[in-house]
XYZ file of C-alpha atoms in Angstrom:
452
model
C -7.701 -13.245 -19.897
C -11.462 -13.831 -19.824
C -12.122 -15.773 -23.014
C -8.431 -16.267 -23.749
C -7.805 -17.344 -20.178
C -10.428 -20.058 -20.391
C -9.551 -21.182 -23.875
C -5.788 -20.764 -23.514
C -3.771 -22.373 -26.291
C -6.843 -23.618 -28.128
C -5.808 -21.983 -31.397
C -4.131 -24.920 -33.061
C -3.259 -26.580 -29.768
C -6.465 -27.631 -28.056
C -6.217 -31.230 -29.201
C -2.447 -31.548 -28.875
C -2.582 -33.643 -25.718
C -4.387 -36.502 -27.385
C -2.326 -36.157 -30.549
C 1.130 -35.971 -28.994
C 3.117 -39.040 -30.126
C 5.256 -39.059 -26.973
C 2.167 -39.236 -24.842
C 0.662 -42.025 -26.858
C 3.812 -44.046 -26.307
C 3.941 -43.470 -22.566
C 2.576 -46.415 -20.585
C -0.100 -45.498 -18.084
C 1.397 -47.915 -15.581
C 4.863 -46.413 -15.463
C 4.358 -45.768 -11.764
C 1.515 -48.146 -11.010
C -0.637 -48.850 -8.027
C -0.251 -47.440 -4.593
C 0.556 -48.400 -1.070
C -1.923 -48.400 1.770
C -0.556 -47.913 5.236
C -2.497 -48.317 8.478
C -1.316 -45.354 10.503
C 2.049 -45.361 8.770
C 4.305 -42.825 7.150
C 6.587 -42.658 4.144
C 9.369 -40.531 2.756
C 8.142 -37.174 1.549
C 10.790 -36.604 -1.111
C 9.086 -38.657 -3.781
C 12.149 -40.824 -4.328
C 10.743 -44.075 -2.993
C 8.847 -46.541 -5.159
C 5.148 -46.052 -5.606
C 4.481 -49.696 -6.287
C 2.653 -52.060 -4.011
C 0.176 -54.922 -3.915
C -2.815 -52.654 -3.580
C -3.821 -54.403 -0.373
C -6.562 -52.746 1.588
C -5.962 -51.293 5.030
C -8.700 -49.803 7.155
C -11.570 -48.204 5.253
C -9.789 -47.016 2.117
C -10.681 -48.939 -1.086
C -7.092 -49.377 -2.248
C -7.868 -51.514 -5.289
C -10.404 -49.000 -6.540
C -7.966 -46.146 -5.939
C -5.199 -47.942 -7.827
C -7.554 -48.511 -10.738
C -8.834 -44.939 -10.574
C -5.384 -43.404 -11.023
C -4.721 -45.748 -13.922
C -7.986 -44.661 -15.511
C -6.824 -41.025 -15.452
C -3.647 -41.810 -17.387
C -5.531 -44.258 -19.619
C -7.760 -41.299 -20.514
C -4.736 -39.288 -21.672
C -3.158 -37.511 -18.685
C 0.627 -37.750 -18.751
C 1.105 -38.202 -15.005
C -0.949 -38.106 -11.813
C -0.314 -38.687 -8.113
C -2.578 -38.707 -5.088
C -2.817 -39.351 -1.377
C -6.036 -40.379 0.390
C -6.573 -40.685 4.123
C -9.271 -42.038 6.409
C -8.341 -41.316 9.984
C -4.909 -42.876 10.479
C -5.174 -45.049 7.375
C -3.376 -43.732 4.327
C -3.175 -44.684 0.660
C -0.758 -43.037 -1.752
C -0.123 -43.757 -5.406
C 0.966 -42.472 -8.787
C 0.463 -43.351 -12.434
C 2.101 -42.260 -15.648
C 5.154 -40.249 -16.597
C 6.819 -37.319 -14.815
C 9.224 -36.472 -17.643
C 8.497 -37.448 -21.241
C 12.111 -36.904 -22.320
C 13.568 -39.371 -19.830
C 10.604 -41.630 -19.112
C 10.988 -40.928 -15.388
C 7.846 -42.165 -13.619
C 5.455 -40.136 -11.516
C 5.845 -40.502 -7.725
C 3.302 -39.755 -4.991
C 5.683 -37.669 -2.869
C 6.582 -35.132 -5.546
C 6.614 -31.427 -4.829
C 4.059 -29.608 -6.972
C 3.054 -26.044 -7.724
C -0.374 -25.987 -6.074
C -1.690 -22.693 -7.445
C -4.718 -21.236 -5.731
C -4.542 -23.583 -2.760
C -2.121 -20.854 -1.660
C -5.226 -18.780 -0.956
C -6.316 -21.063 1.871
C -2.930 -20.596 3.575
C -3.120 -16.821 3.191
C -6.705 -16.674 4.446
C -5.758 -18.789 7.479
C -2.916 -16.378 8.221
C -5.225 -13.356 8.081
C -7.777 -15.133 10.248
C -5.134 -15.816 12.865
C -4.318 -12.118 12.828
C -8.034 -11.365 13.154
C -8.215 -13.656 16.170
C -5.454 -11.606 17.759
C -7.362 -8.377 17.113
C -4.772 -7.114 14.622
C -7.080 -7.208 11.593
C -10.804 -6.486 11.455
C -12.421 -8.481 8.664
C -15.301 -6.018 8.404
C -12.945 -3.041 8.147
C -12.617 -1.209 4.841
C -9.605 -2.169 2.778
C -8.485 1.463 2.933
C -7.853 1.198 6.687
C -4.827 -0.977 5.976
C -4.008 -0.012 2.384
C -5.222 3.554 1.841
C -3.402 3.696 -1.487
C -5.538 0.752 -2.696
C -8.869 1.783 -1.181
C -11.981 0.835 -3.135
C -15.232 2.289 -1.765
C -17.321 -0.387 -0.071
C -14.684 -3.140 -0.197
C -13.779 -4.809 3.107
C -10.993 -7.245 3.995
C -13.505 -10.101 4.137
C -14.657 -9.356 0.587
C -11.130 -9.961 -0.612
C -11.086 -13.388 0.978
C -14.464 -14.594 -0.352
C -14.123 -12.992 -3.799
C -17.084 -10.625 -3.447
C -15.078 -7.394 -3.781
C -15.901 -6.890 -7.456
C -12.239 -6.053 -8.154
C -10.971 -7.126 -11.576
C -8.380 -9.826 -12.206
C -4.839 -8.840 -13.208
C -3.964 -12.137 -14.888
C -6.548 -11.563 -17.588
C -4.299 -8.718 -18.702
C -0.945 -10.467 -18.277
C -1.801 -13.685 -20.110
C -3.878 -13.196 -23.236
C -2.372 -16.131 -25.131
C 0.078 -18.956 -24.740
C 2.764 -16.732 -26.221
C 2.422 -14.441 -23.192
C 3.087 -17.424 -20.935
C 6.372 -18.047 -22.739
C 7.283 -14.363 -23.004
C 6.756 -13.679 -19.295
C 7.947 -16.961 -17.793
C 11.105 -15.398 -16.288
C 9.718 -11.915 -15.582
C 9.659 -10.650 -12.004
C 6.479 -8.824 -11.013
C 6.015 -6.873 -7.794
C 2.749 -7.093 -5.858
C 2.194 -3.377 -6.450
C 2.406 -3.927 -10.201
C -0.161 -6.732 -10.046
C -2.522 -4.685 -7.884
C -2.334 -1.671 -10.175
C -3.296 -3.857 -13.127
C -6.209 -5.440 -11.266
C -7.555 -2.166 -9.907
C -7.380 -0.729 -13.399
C -9.689 -3.414 -14.772
C -13.483 -2.946 -14.955
C -15.343 -3.952 -11.819
C -17.099 -7.300 -11.968
C -19.910 -6.056 -9.709
C -20.753 -3.972 -6.684
C -18.842 -4.813 -3.476
C -20.564 -7.687 -1.705
C -22.972 -8.350 -4.576
C -21.777 -11.856 -5.346
C -18.926 -14.243 -6.034
C -16.499 -13.267 -8.812
C -13.106 -14.951 -8.672
C -10.149 -12.573 -8.855
C -6.499 -13.219 -8.053
C -6.102 -9.512 -7.318
C -8.059 -10.058 -4.110
C -5.347 -12.274 -2.695
C -2.468 -10.074 -3.779
C -4.200 -7.348 -1.765
C -4.655 -9.802 1.107
C -0.918 -10.472 1.073
C -0.234 -6.737 1.219
C -2.603 -6.410 4.206
C -0.609 -9.123 6.007
C 2.597 -7.205 5.334
C 1.183 -3.846 6.399
C -0.199 -5.249 9.673
C 2.788 -7.372 10.666
C 5.695 -5.452 9.187
C 7.033 -8.712 7.734
C 6.950 -10.280 4.301
C 3.715 -12.125 3.563
C 5.503 -15.354 2.652
C 7.489 -15.205 5.887
C 4.318 -14.612 7.889
C 2.493 -17.555 6.288
C 5.509 -19.709 7.069
C 5.687 -18.466 10.662
C 1.987 -18.820 11.435
C 0.946 -21.839 9.366
C 3.672 -23.800 7.608
C 6.231 -24.097 10.413
C 3.798 -24.831 13.294
C 2.229 -27.674 11.303
C 5.553 -29.192 10.280
C 4.916 -28.813 6.535
C 8.531 -29.402 5.566
C 7.870 -29.689 1.825
C 5.764 -26.507 1.567
C 7.234 -23.121 0.680
C 7.002 -19.976 -1.399
C 9.685 -20.093 -4.116
C 10.102 -16.332 -4.300
C 12.081 -15.477 -7.433
C 13.622 -18.930 -7.657
C 12.532 -20.464 -10.924
C 13.152 -24.126 -10.063
C 11.203 -26.360 -7.720
C 13.576 -27.353 -4.927
C 12.693 -31.036 -4.522
C 11.788 -33.992 -6.755
C 8.922 -33.031 -9.043
C 7.336 -33.702 -12.397
C 7.532 -31.552 -15.477
C 4.651 -29.114 -16.031
C 3.228 -29.463 -19.522
C 1.126 -27.230 -21.738
C -0.122 -28.430 -25.159
C 1.692 -26.086 -27.525
C 0.905 -24.720 -30.950
C 3.277 -27.148 -32.670
C 1.295 -30.131 -31.384
C 3.887 -31.011 -28.733
C 3.830 -30.677 -24.958
C 6.013 -27.842 -23.652
C 7.452 -27.934 -20.137
C 6.884 -24.898 -17.883
C 8.149 -26.385 -14.623
C 10.981 -23.808 -14.626
C 9.388 -20.377 -14.295
C 9.326 -17.230 -12.185
C 6.146 -17.422 -10.093
C 6.183 -13.842 -8.819
C 3.089 -13.179 -10.950
C 1.133 -15.488 -8.620
C 2.635 -14.506 -5.214
C 0.022 -14.825 -2.421
C -2.640 -15.759 -4.965
C -0.962 -18.941 -6.168
C 2.825 -19.373 -5.913
C 3.012 -22.034 -3.179
C 4.849 -25.352 -3.681
C 3.717 -28.331 -1.613
C 3.063 -32.085 -1.628
C -0.078 -34.184 -1.316
C 0.955 -35.274 2.180
C 1.593 -31.720 3.370
C -1.720 -30.467 1.959
C -3.623 -33.249 3.666
C -1.876 -32.430 6.947
C -2.689 -28.742 6.540
C -6.398 -29.259 5.849
C -6.662 -31.871 8.593
C -5.328 -29.341 11.092
C -7.425 -26.496 9.676
C -10.758 -28.329 9.584
C -10.008 -30.147 12.840
C -9.702 -26.862 14.717
C -5.969 -27.030 15.459
C -5.004 -23.952 13.454
C -7.818 -21.458 14.071
C -10.026 -20.736 17.049
C -13.703 -21.734 16.696
C -14.915 -18.210 15.905
C -12.384 -17.706 13.113
C -12.941 -21.174 11.654
C -16.701 -20.568 11.632
C -16.107 -17.272 9.825
C -13.888 -19.033 7.285
C -16.656 -21.566 6.608
C -19.352 -18.930 6.093
C -19.882 -19.142 2.347
C -21.479 -17.432 -0.611
C -22.821 -19.471 -3.546
C -20.524 -20.051 -6.475
C -23.671 -19.945 -8.597
C -26.654 -18.093 -7.085
C -28.980 -20.176 -9.256
C -27.708 -23.368 -7.601
C -26.781 -22.490 -4.036
C -26.970 -26.122 -2.937
C -24.149 -27.187 -5.293
C -21.087 -25.338 -4.012
C -20.042 -22.408 -1.843
C -16.959 -20.278 -1.249
C -15.923 -19.007 2.168
C -12.711 -17.255 3.191
C -10.187 -19.059 1.023
C -12.117 -22.294 1.480
C -14.834 -23.870 -0.642
C -17.268 -26.751 -0.328
C -18.738 -29.052 -2.938
C -21.830 -31.215 -2.707
C -20.645 -34.697 -3.709
C -21.870 -38.230 -3.016
C -21.391 -38.671 0.713
C -22.096 -35.040 1.600
C -20.238 -31.737 1.502
C -16.478 -31.792 1.158
C -14.237 -28.815 1.872
C -10.960 -27.693 0.377
C -9.631 -25.850 -2.645
C -8.188 -26.420 -6.089
C -5.305 -24.762 -7.849
C -3.549 -24.639 -11.171
C -0.586 -22.877 -12.664
C 0.834 -23.471 -16.091
C 1.303 -27.236 -16.334
C 0.526 -28.228 -12.730
C -2.997 -28.708 -11.361
C -4.044 -29.801 -7.879
C -7.285 -30.480 -6.064
C -7.595 -31.122 -2.336
C -10.960 -32.110 -0.786
C -11.821 -33.190 2.758
C -14.638 -34.255 5.054
C -15.915 -31.411 7.265
C -13.775 -32.594 10.187
C -10.784 -33.501 8.034
C -11.075 -37.215 8.763
C -11.515 -38.366 5.149
C -9.181 -36.666 2.672
C -7.827 -36.737 -0.848
C -5.282 -34.593 -2.675
C -4.479 -35.161 -6.339
C -1.975 -33.538 -8.696
C -1.553 -33.725 -12.468
C 1.143 -32.473 -14.830
C -0.753 -31.192 -17.898
C -3.177 -28.241 -18.001
C -5.115 -26.397 -20.710
C -5.779 -29.503 -22.720
C -9.561 -29.583 -22.977
C -11.480 -28.151 -25.892
C -14.629 -26.474 -24.470
C -17.775 -28.282 -25.485
C -15.915 -31.513 -26.242
C -15.895 -34.661 -24.077
C -13.305 -34.647 -21.314
C -12.448 -38.241 -20.379
C -9.603 -37.069 -18.132
C -12.006 -34.878 -16.153
C -14.524 -37.707 -15.901
C -11.890 -40.148 -14.648
C -10.604 -37.568 -12.158
C -14.101 -36.965 -10.817
C -14.664 -40.693 -10.398
C -11.376 -41.074 -8.526
C -12.160 -38.217 -6.141
C -15.586 -39.602 -5.304
C -14.087 -43.049 -4.698
C -11.426 -41.574 -2.424
C -13.935 -39.530 -0.414
C -16.968 -41.810 -0.333
C -15.914 -45.268 -1.511
C -15.838 -48.108 0.963
C -13.858 -51.330 1.067
C -15.558 -54.093 -0.905
C -14.840 -57.781 -0.595
C -12.852 -59.392 -3.420
C -12.542 -63.110 -3.836
C -9.099 -64.654 -4.026
C -7.730 -64.777 -7.560
C -10.498 -62.574 -8.925
C -9.816 -60.083 -11.697
C -8.960 -56.678 -10.255
C -12.012 -54.647 -11.270
C -12.949 -52.766 -8.084
C -16.136 -50.761 -7.850
C -16.541 -47.795 -5.535
C -19.274 -48.217 -2.997
C -20.824 -44.907 -4.010
C -21.108 -44.649 -7.808
C -20.256 -41.397 -9.524
C -23.360 -39.609 -10.750
C -23.379 -38.460 -14.326
C -22.785 -35.616 -14.205
C -21.655 -34.336 -10.820
C -23.937 -31.687 -9.325
C -23.741 -28.327 -11.064
C -21.842 -26.033 -11.275
C -19.374 -28.725 -12.336
C -20.359 -29.486 -15.930
C -18.938 -32.926 -16.701
C -16.978 -34.086 -13.668
C -14.292 -31.602 -12.748
C -13.419 -30.195 -16.178
C -9.967 -28.779 -16.633
C -11.241 -25.976 -18.845
C -14.865 -24.948 -18.300
C -16.787 -22.875 -20.778
C -16.157 -19.116 -20.614
C -17.771 -17.607 -17.568
C -18.855 -20.879 -15.960
C -18.405 -21.004 -12.169
C -16.521 -24.313 -12.060
C -14.224 -25.557 -9.324
C -11.208 -26.350 -11.459
C -10.421 -23.291 -13.522
C -7.926 -22.948 -16.360
C -4.823 -21.058 -15.475
C -3.508 -18.828 -14.400
C -4.863 -19.252 -10.894
């Protein structure tokens, strides 16, 4: 959608989140605090309570994490959940409301539409095929998909978004009304590819980073052509099942999330929040249709970055990056379905994702030892150029989870934890104002407005 994509629903709806009476009445502590477990585990279905004393275990600053989630809902987000890990120590928590109609609280084990984090799973699948000699990353796209050949475009260029191929979703979703009109429409991958290939090129093949969902629809078709199996089945066979990710799946044409989950809200033109948790996700397919949980995503990235999923050569290829912004190459880079950000404490690897109403970000230390995954249930709320307190609170939480250390707290003291590493203001470019939900048109930010 280009401008419309980045400013989706702003016509009469950009300030609806802050103005929604239901939201104003929702307590930020509906699902307060978190639990910190030294080497423990918990139910993954999201049904268990998310409450706990906030006691610290290991090196995770539990009090600061509890307060950080509360700050996100205090800033206006309806509901948020997260899981942080440091080695075998784990903290998980939630804050706010999952369903405004019922008042049901957010839970940390909820299933969530994780959007473009799907791309990391698909890239890992193709890299496993490359390790077996079944796909050559340097080969032209036309070797595997002659009907989709673009001169100069290789398989690797699809995975690191340097192909210059246009984005199909900028055609599908030009306004919020398109989101409603198409929410139950089934799209085939061939339809999506034809739209993307029909769009103007964003640049010469290999010239630079230009995000396009069409790249990963093509990547899914390469997986199918090489293996003779459905792309979703192949991702499940090569990644999801071996890692025991029992809450992670492609929904296919099913419109409902299978397990416990939150609603997925968009600020609508009438000033209310509209739920899009029930929708046909075929438009996203291998670019963004995956459903998962915070725990499963942390397990996946821990295995990926720890070398348990890919061989060293393929993992090194995945981590070979191009700058998100050539003017600031030290700020962030994108590899093969995997990005890094320069944050306090060093570079952290992972991906973000968003679909209509659900947003997720998952970041990890280079070896996967320190991790955080966070999900929220409202998207497209920020007015470009205006302050974004939700984004600022989210950025502060992520830095605390990744770089904060346990700090001593005297008995009976007021619970006002401080992360060991303070959040800079702002985070290093290209993230204008910490992790904005809706960056200005054309800005190379990590968290992009949907569709992703």
